[in-house]
Amino acid sequence: MTPRESQSLFTLDLLRPALLGSLRKLHPRHQVRNPVMFVVEIGAVLTAIALIYQVFAGKAFGGGNESTAFTATIAIWLWLTVVFANLAEALAEGRGRAQADALRAMRTDSVATMEDGTTRAAHELHRGDRVVVVAGEGIPGDGTVVEGIASVDESAITGESAPVIRESGGDRSAVTGGTRVLSDRIVVEITQEPGQSFLDRMINLVEGAERRKTPNEVALNILLASLTLIFLLVVVTLQPFAAFAHTTISTTTLVALLVALIPTTIGALLSAIGIAGMDRLVRRNVLALSGRAVEASGDVDVLLLDKTGTITLGNRQASEFIPMPGVSEVELAEAAQFSSLADETPEGRSIVVLAKQYGLRERELVGGSDTPVFVPFTAQTRMSGVDMDGTQLRKGAADSIAAWVRADGGQTPPELDAQVARVAGEGGTPLTVARDGRVLGVIYLKDTVKEGMAARFDRLRAMGIRTVMVTGDNRLTAAMIAKEAGVDDFLAEATPERKMELIRHEQAEGRLVAMTGDGTNDAPALAQADVGVAMNTGTQAAREAGNMVDLDSNPTKLIEIVEVGKQLLITRGALTTFSIATDVAKYFAILPAIFALTYATSAGGRGPLDQLNVMHLGTPQSAIISAIVFNALIIPLLVPLALRGVQYKPVGASALLRRNLLIYGLGGLIVPFVGIKLLDLIVHNVLGA
Amino acid sequence: MAQGILQIACFCALIVAVVPLLGGHMARVFRGEHTLLDPVSGRLERGAYRVLGVDPTRQQDWKAYARAVLLFSAAGWLLLFVILRTQTLHPLNSGDFHSAPWDVTFNTVSSFVTNTNWQFYGGETTMTYVSQAVGLTVQNFVSAAVGIAVAVALVRAVANRRQDTRQDTPTDPNAGTIGNFWQDLTRAITHVLLPIAFIAALLLVGQGVLQTLGATAHGVARGPVASQEAIKELGTNGGGFFNVNSAHPFENPTAFSNLIELFLILVIPASLTATYGRMVGNRRQGWAIFGAMSLLFVISVAVVFAAERHGTPAQQLAGLVGGNLEGKELRNGTTMSSLFTAVTTVTSCGAVNSAFESLTGIGGLVPMANMAYGESVFGGVGTGLYTMLMYVLLAVFIGGLMVGRTPEFLGKKIEAREIKLVSLGVLATPLLVLLGSGVALATKYGAPSIYATGPQGFSETLYAYMSQANNNGSAFAGYTGFLQPNAGNLDSNGVTFADIVGGLVMLGGRFLPIIIVLAIAGSLTGKRVAPAGAGTLRTDTGTFGGLLIGVVVLIGALTFFPALLLGPVVQGLTTHLF
């Protein structure tokens, strides 16, 4: 679990290729995919032509009396606007590419040894081929272990340095190409065609080669294109409107107005946001097989979580000693400890650990005269214990111990049944402890909920996501654990079929379901779920059924995945809002500049609309330049936000909307007023425009 | 001042009180439930079905619904065209009126079929009683009903919880349907418009509004005014019997008749928000939209009221006090003229009781801004609600993203198709306005229509196209399509460009959004409904109302900001007279 988050946002070796890439992306073939920036590029071309015209003709193209320097400045900044947009995209891609390069380095073209002893190049392996891999060798391709057991170093793809066990059969049979066998020998059946391997797909994804626009991106693009269209019309009709007021406007100024109005901020950053979202998942060691899946994860309504290993530690632990009347708690603890000394199961060890809290130490046992004889647990006796100093200690299931006590001529105390029933009723497992035909008490074995789970579920609830615990336990036990863990609902006595049924039921009611799984029997459910996260330790079937793979095999990772999905959408929405809101300030900068002299009543005087120059910008030219420079500079300034994503806080939709509206809506109204004014101070007061 | 504010507040309170009542009634009407009016209205309704020969229970998908709307409107257009072209054959034609030039007729017919009631003509000097009462008044009823029907169809689609079950039961005949146009149309007339208009007409007659078939006497024009007056306001039509509309003492004789007319204009558009809330099963949804509309409306009233009381900069300079009374009936004064101005332009009514071209610069900005919102702030009967719902979809899309979910509206996902349609729907009207006024201002074709120069001439032209494209019908005067030297259309001429382009703009401004809205309804109706949770964007909160206002204002203001600068804003900022 080492999310590779530490990498800084920009490094020099990322920036240099990105700069080159952003120039390469000026090609219209690339730009046409983004209607907003394509319009900016056409505008940049137009102003460049206007500049050439002005240099030779000596007057502004299309009217007006702006200086050549003005036209040149606008032309340069329009080109820069396009370059900045390209740079944002190139940077996002570059960050992915850096990861891809690291991955590609692992894909050494090794030689595989086939089962029959022949050798073949790794890239020529096909589905169904069987290869032998021994200690020290790299695994040549994705596959399933069909024979043997080995420890495998998967640090190259997971970042986790501890080796993992891979064995034939069961849920730990999948191996990934590029990982390394550390011990033993395994036979692997290849499950992927060449070029389709996990590593290949991962490289393609982080590089953005397989990036297609997600449905939501398509919808947003339509909205942005429509806004662009209407502003185009606004600007085109402004020419005749102004002519009616005896005002001519140069083409350069009209283009500047258009570029300022169309949503360039979001248009420039939209694809970077998408790429960065995918990248953030990869940094958390999650591999999404499509951008659509990342988007869907923001919409998840229901989360199915397996109890064992996800919500609970997976082992029952002793949590309480319940003595019978006449027995002290210490006496019971001591007996329980002795009976468990040889018990190497996690349950047995937890009894010893709990007994230590009573001040008992293992060495006290050594004081005895006889060598203790340990009685191991068998399925027939269903109890274990120790014989020493002539006494017999036993612990085990309540009915087995009761039978043992009665066989010894003893009696079970009447309180025993009540206590056993209580423990079972609370979802625990009762173990009865007896000495020489006398019941001492009950050990309460509890399924322990992992620490911090309740807080995580609270967080999910605040996001509007319901968690459902899935367990094979009976209803009673399940209900208790569900209550303790703080999940919203549970599915007890779960089978793969019932799990599937639950997913279908939730989906039929319109909810989006996410789940994690690793076993082959999880595969259908993983495929059915809207967001299915397969554990990397899981079987190949599970990994293929899900639409994401968690390389850390951490089932609670789903929470982070959901947050990344939400972040992605919020970033899009926030920057769209910001982009549209900034238009108000740009209008107040550019329009008074254009119409400064319109309807002036005295020669050389200012017209009535000059009063709308509320920012008191120096001159009409410096006002327009400042607006355009602001419009361009805001793109690189917001690149870090686009790449990192807007901060997400699970506070409920209404609070979130209010917060983001305040920051990005109101911010979008105010920030450009300040920014344009500051730029004007430089452009006008310092540079003298 | 204080009395003026009190009057305005009383009027607003009256509307707020009636909204849930009439809204609830309309919800029952359009859910096909029984109402108190059934003994009379139900009989009329069934009679209408027999005459039309339609089966009101047959559900239509959006295409069938749209076809019915277009077919019905086309038939109405032809009928009205024939009536207006044959004035010489009309009985009760005591003034011996001829038919208007063909281009003017084209404009007028398009105007009334689209619920615009833009009038290049003066009623009392050009229209026979038959044209007024049988031609125009009938369209006042049915065009209003069409608007309501389309809005109801959209609301029904939004509210529909029955999933598109094409995969499960391919035989479900109601999959993807949005109601029956003929039923919605008929019930809108029989259960809503006719009963209210009938009572309102009686009340207006009681106040002294004329209702006679008698001819012009002593040079004073008369006619069946009250019957047309009631539906003129109630259906947000706005086409006056007389040229000066509700400033005429026979149309609007008293302070009380003025209040009745104001009430009639706003009551259905405002109440439809409550109808919407009830039909989607959450009244707060309706109140949220009503709240957003109300806030924009109150701002409109406040601005125009303040501007008119303050007067123009030139009036200030000349030391004139008492506000701007140019172009106002002194009976109405600045208060009731200002309120009427705001009410008639937030709705797409367009009836007026003062002359808009004489408003102060900033006062004149208000009606234009109201139309810049696309007549979504209350708007026309039905049209206002569906336009606002398109803005709601836009707000949901942007707001939905900001809460981290792919956007959904009342549980239904808003995807590329809906956004495409909504974008088209919201952009169609500005497109028509900018193109129409751009051509008129820049080419020789507009010149014969434009009387004034400078910002006034600009405002008048821009206003003409804003008003026609948004199907409002009020005018800033000064932009003409009809030249009539004598009463009765003798020797009269139309300005063909203004008439035809205006007519086309009205038709486009009406039917493009209608088709788009019905397509949205068709797309939404069968959508899977996701239950709401803590992470879902709620559309019934104040925050969402604020977002909605932001979207309406930004889209509207951003589109028309430059144009508005050159007209009313210039005039509001200068003492110079143009």
Coordinates of N, CA and C in Angstrom, one line a residue, chain B residues 106-211:
Chain B
F106 N -50.1 38.1 -43.1 CA -49.2 37.0 -42.7 C -48.7 37.2 -41.3
N107 N -48.2 38.4 -41.1 CA -47.6 38.7 -39.8 C -48.7 38.6 -38.7
T108 N -49.9 39.1 -38.9 CA -50.9 39.1 -37.9 C -51.3 37.7 -37.6
V109 N -51.5 36.9 -38.6 CA -52.0 35.5 -38.4 C -50.9 34.7 -37.6
S110 N -49.6 34.9 -38.0 CA -48.5 34.2 -37.3 C -48.5 34.7 -35.9
S111 N -48.7 35.9 -35.7 CA -48.7 36.5 -34.4 C -49.7 35.9 -33.4
F112 N -50.9 35.8 -33.9 CA -52.0 35.3 -33.0 C -51.9 33.7 -32.8
V113 N -51.5 33.0 -33.9 CA -51.4 31.6 -33.7 C -50.2 31.2 -32.7
T114 N -49.2 32.1 -32.7 CA -48.1 31.8 -31.8 C -48.2 32.4 -30.4
N115 N -49.4 33.0 -30.1 CA -49.6 33.6 -28.8 C -48.8 34.8 -28.6
T116 N -48.3 35.4 -29.7 CA -47.5 36.6 -29.6 C -48.4 37.9 -29.5
N117 N -49.3 38.0 -30.4 CA -50.2 39.2 -30.5 C -49.4 40.5 -30.7
W118 N -48.3 40.3 -31.5 CA -47.6 41.5 -32.1 C -48.5 42.1 -33.1
Q119 N -48.7 43.4 -33.0 CA -49.7 44.1 -33.8 C -49.1 45.2 -34.6
F120 N -48.9 45.0 -35.9 CA -48.5 46.1 -36.8 C -49.7 47.0 -37.1
Y121 N -50.9 46.5 -36.8 CA -52.1 47.2 -37.1 C -52.8 47.8 -35.9
G122 N -53.7 48.7 -36.1 CA -54.5 49.2 -35.0 C -55.9 48.5 -35.1
G123 N -56.3 47.8 -34.1 CA -57.5 47.0 -34.1 C -58.8 47.8 -34.6
E124 N -59.0 49.0 -34.0 CA -60.2 49.7 -34.3 C -60.3 50.3 -35.7
T125 N -59.1 50.4 -36.3 CA -59.2 51.0 -37.7 C -58.9 49.9 -38.8
T126 N -58.8 48.7 -38.4 CA -58.5 47.7 -39.5 C -59.3 46.4 -39.3
M127 N -59.8 46.1 -38.2 CA -60.4 44.8 -38.0 C -61.9 44.8 -37.8
T128 N -62.6 43.9 -38.5 CA -64.0 43.9 -38.3 C -64.3 43.1 -37.0
Y129 N -65.5 43.2 -36.5 CA -65.9 42.5 -35.3 C -65.7 41.0 -35.4
V130 N -66.0 40.5 -36.6 CA -65.9 39.1 -36.8 C -64.4 38.7 -36.7
S131 N -63.5 39.5 -37.4 CA -62.1 39.2 -37.3 C -61.7 39.2 -35.8
Q132 N -62.1 40.2 -35.1 CA -61.7 40.4 -33.7 C -62.3 39.2 -32.8
A133 N -63.6 39.0 -32.9 CA -64.2 38.0 -32.0 C -64.1 36.6 -32.4
V134 N -64.2 36.3 -33.7 CA -64.2 34.9 -34.2 C -62.8 34.5 -34.6
G135 N -62.1 35.5 -35.2 CA -60.7 35.1 -35.6 C -59.7 35.2 -34.5
L136 N -59.4 36.5 -34.0 CA -58.3 36.7 -33.1 C -58.6 36.1 -31.7
T137 N -59.9 36.3 -31.2 CA -60.2 35.8 -29.9 C -60.1 34.3 -29.8
V138 N -60.5 33.6 -30.8 CA -60.5 32.2 -30.8 C -59.0 31.7 -30.7
Q139 N -58.1 32.4 -31.4 CA -56.7 32.0 -31.4 C -56.1 32.4 -30.0
N140 N -56.7 33.4 -29.4 CA -56.2 33.8 -28.0 C -56.5 32.6 -27.1
F141 N -57.6 32.0 -27.2 CA -57.9 30.8 -26.4 C -57.0 29.6 -26.8
V142 N -57.1 29.2 -28.0 CA -56.4 28.0 -28.4 C -54.9 28.0 -28.4
S143 N -54.3 29.2 -28.7 CA -52.9 29.3 -28.7 C -52.4 29.2 -27.2
A144 N -53.2 29.8 -26.3 CA -52.8 29.7 -24.9 C -52.9 28.2 -24.4
A145 N -54.0 27.6 -24.9 CA -54.2 26.2 -24.5 C -53.0 25.3 -25.0
V146 N -52.6 25.6 -26.3 CA -51.5 24.8 -26.8 C -50.2 24.9 -25.9
G147 N -49.9 26.2 -25.5 CA -48.8 26.4 -24.6 C -48.9 25.6 -23.3
I148 N -50.1 25.6 -22.7 CA -50.3 24.9 -21.5 C -50.1 23.4 -21.7
A149 N -50.7 22.9 -22.8 CA -50.6 21.5 -23.1 C -49.2 21.0 -23.3
V150 N -48.3 21.8 -24.0 CA -46.9 21.4 -24.1 C -46.2 21.3 -22.8
A151 N -46.5 22.4 -22.0 CA -45.8 22.4 -20.7 C -46.3 21.2 -19.8
V152 N -47.5 20.9 -19.9 CA -48.1 19.7 -19.1 C -47.4 18.4 -19.6
A153 N -47.3 18.3 -20.9 CA -46.7 17.1 -21.4 C -45.2 16.9 -20.9
L154 N -44.5 18.0 -20.9 CA -43.1 18.0 -20.4 C -43.1 17.6 -18.9
V155 N -44.0 18.2 -18.1 CA -44.1 17.9 -16.7 C -44.4 16.5 -16.5
R156 N -45.4 16.0 -17.3 CA -45.8 14.6 -17.2 C -44.6 13.7 -17.4
A157 N -43.8 14.0 -18.4 CA -42.6 13.2 -18.7 C -41.6 13.2 -17.6
V158 N -41.5 14.4 -17.0 CA -40.5 14.4 -15.8 C -41.1 13.6 -14.7
A159 N -42.4 13.7 -14.5 CA -43.0 13.0 -13.3 C -43.1 11.5 -13.5
N160 N -43.1 11.1 -14.8 CA -43.4 9.7 -15.1 C -42.5 8.8 -14.4
R161 N -43.0 8.0 -13.5 CA -42.1 7.0 -12.8 C -42.2 5.6 -13.4
R162 N -43.0 5.5 -14.5 CA -43.1 4.2 -15.1 C -41.9 4.0 -16.1
Q163 N -41.1 3.1 -15.8 CA -39.9 2.9 -16.6 C -40.2 2.5 -18.0
D164 N -39.3 2.8 -18.8 CA -39.4 2.4 -20.2 C -39.1 0.9 -20.2
T165 N -40.1 0.1 -20.3 CA -39.9 -1.4 -20.1 C -39.8 -2.1 -21.4
R166 N -39.2 -1.5 -22.3 CA -39.2 -2.1 -23.7 C -38.6 -3.5 -23.6
Q167 N -37.6 -3.7 -22.8 CA -37.0 -5.1 -22.8 C -38.0 -6.1 -22.1
D168 N -38.6 -5.7 -21.0 CA -39.4 -6.6 -20.3 C -40.7 -6.9 -20.9
T169 N -41.5 -5.9 -21.2 CA -42.8 -6.2 -21.8 C -42.9 -5.3 -23.0
P170 N -42.5 -5.8 -24.1 CA -42.5 -5.1 -25.4 C -43.9 -4.6 -25.8
T171 N -44.9 -5.2 -25.2 CA -46.3 -4.9 -25.6 C -46.9 -3.7 -24.9
D172 N -46.2 -3.1 -23.9 CA -46.7 -2.0 -23.1 C -47.1 -0.9 -24.1
P173 N -48.4 -0.6 -24.3 CA -48.7 0.4 -25.3 C -48.4 1.8 -24.8
N174 N -48.2 2.0 -23.5 CA -48.0 3.3 -23.0 C -46.5 3.7 -22.8
A175 N -45.6 2.8 -23.2 CA -44.2 3.0 -23.1 C -43.8 4.3 -23.9
G176 N -43.1 5.2 -23.2 CA -42.6 6.4 -24.0 C -43.6 7.4 -24.3
T177 N -44.8 7.3 -23.7 CA -45.9 8.3 -24.1 C -45.8 9.5 -23.1
I178 N -46.4 10.6 -23.6 CA -46.4 11.8 -22.7 C -47.8 12.4 -22.6
G179 N -48.8 11.7 -22.9 CA -50.2 12.2 -22.8 C -50.8 12.3 -24.1
N180 N -52.0 12.9 -24.1 CA -52.8 13.0 -25.4 C -53.0 14.5 -25.6
F181 N -52.5 15.0 -26.7 CA -52.6 16.5 -27.0 C -54.0 17.0 -27.0
W182 N -54.9 16.2 -27.6 CA -56.3 16.7 -27.8 C -56.9 16.8 -26.4
Q183 N -56.6 15.9 -25.6 CA -57.2 15.9 -24.2 C -56.6 17.1 -23.5
D184 N -55.3 17.3 -23.5 CA -54.7 18.4 -22.8 C -55.2 19.8 -23.3
L185 N -55.3 19.9 -24.6 CA -55.8 21.1 -25.3 C -57.2 21.4 -24.8
T186 N -58.1 20.4 -24.9 CA -59.5 20.6 -24.7 C -59.7 20.9 -23.2
R187 N -59.1 20.2 -22.3 CA -59.3 20.4 -20.9 C -58.7 21.8 -20.5
A188 N -57.6 22.2 -21.1 CA -57.1 23.5 -20.8 C -58.1 24.6 -21.1
I189 N -58.8 24.4 -22.2 CA -59.8 25.4 -22.6 C -61.1 25.3 -21.7
T190 N -61.6 24.0 -21.6 CA -62.9 23.9 -21.0 C -62.8 24.0 -19.4
H191 N -61.7 23.6 -18.9 CA -61.6 23.6 -17.4 C -60.8 24.7 -16.8
V192 N -60.0 25.4 -17.6 CA -59.2 26.5 -17.1 C -59.5 27.8 -17.7
L193 N -59.3 27.9 -19.0 CA -59.4 29.2 -19.7 C -60.8 29.8 -19.8
L194 N -61.7 28.9 -20.3 CA -63.1 29.4 -20.5 C -63.7 29.9 -19.2
P195 N -63.7 29.0 -18.1 CA -64.4 29.5 -16.9 C -63.8 30.8 -16.3
I196 N -62.5 30.9 -16.3 CA -61.9 32.1 -15.7 C -62.2 33.3 -16.6
A197 N -62.0 33.1 -17.9 CA -62.3 34.2 -18.8 C -63.7 34.7 -18.7
F198 N -64.6 33.7 -18.6 CA -66.1 34.1 -18.5 C -66.3 35.0 -17.3
I199 N -65.8 34.6 -16.2 CA -66.1 35.4 -15.0 C -65.4 36.7 -15.1
A200 N -64.1 36.7 -15.6 CA -63.3 37.9 -15.7 C -64.0 38.9 -16.6
A201 N -64.6 38.4 -17.7 CA -65.2 39.3 -18.7 C -66.4 40.0 -18.0
L202 N -67.2 39.2 -17.2 CA -68.3 39.8 -16.5 C -67.8 40.9 -15.5
L203 N -66.7 40.6 -14.8 CA -66.2 41.6 -13.9 C -65.8 42.8 -14.6
L204 N -65.1 42.6 -15.7 CA -64.6 43.8 -16.5 C -65.8 44.6 -17.0
V205 N -66.8 43.9 -17.5 CA -68.0 44.7 -17.9 C -68.6 45.5 -16.8
G206 N -68.5 44.9 -15.6 CA -69.0 45.6 -14.4 C -68.2 46.8 -14.1
Q207 N -66.9 46.8 -14.5 CA -66.1 48.0 -14.3 C -66.3 49.0 -15.5
G208 N -67.0 48.6 -16.5 CA -67.2 49.6 -17.6 C -66.5 49.3 -18.9
V209 N -65.9 48.1 -18.9 CA -65.3 47.7 -20.2 C -66.4 47.4 -21.2
L210 N -66.3 47.9 -22.4 CA -67.3 47.8 -23.4 C -67.6 46.4 -23.9
Q211 N -68.9 46.1 -24.1 CA -69.2 44.8 -24.8 C -70.4 45.1 -25.6

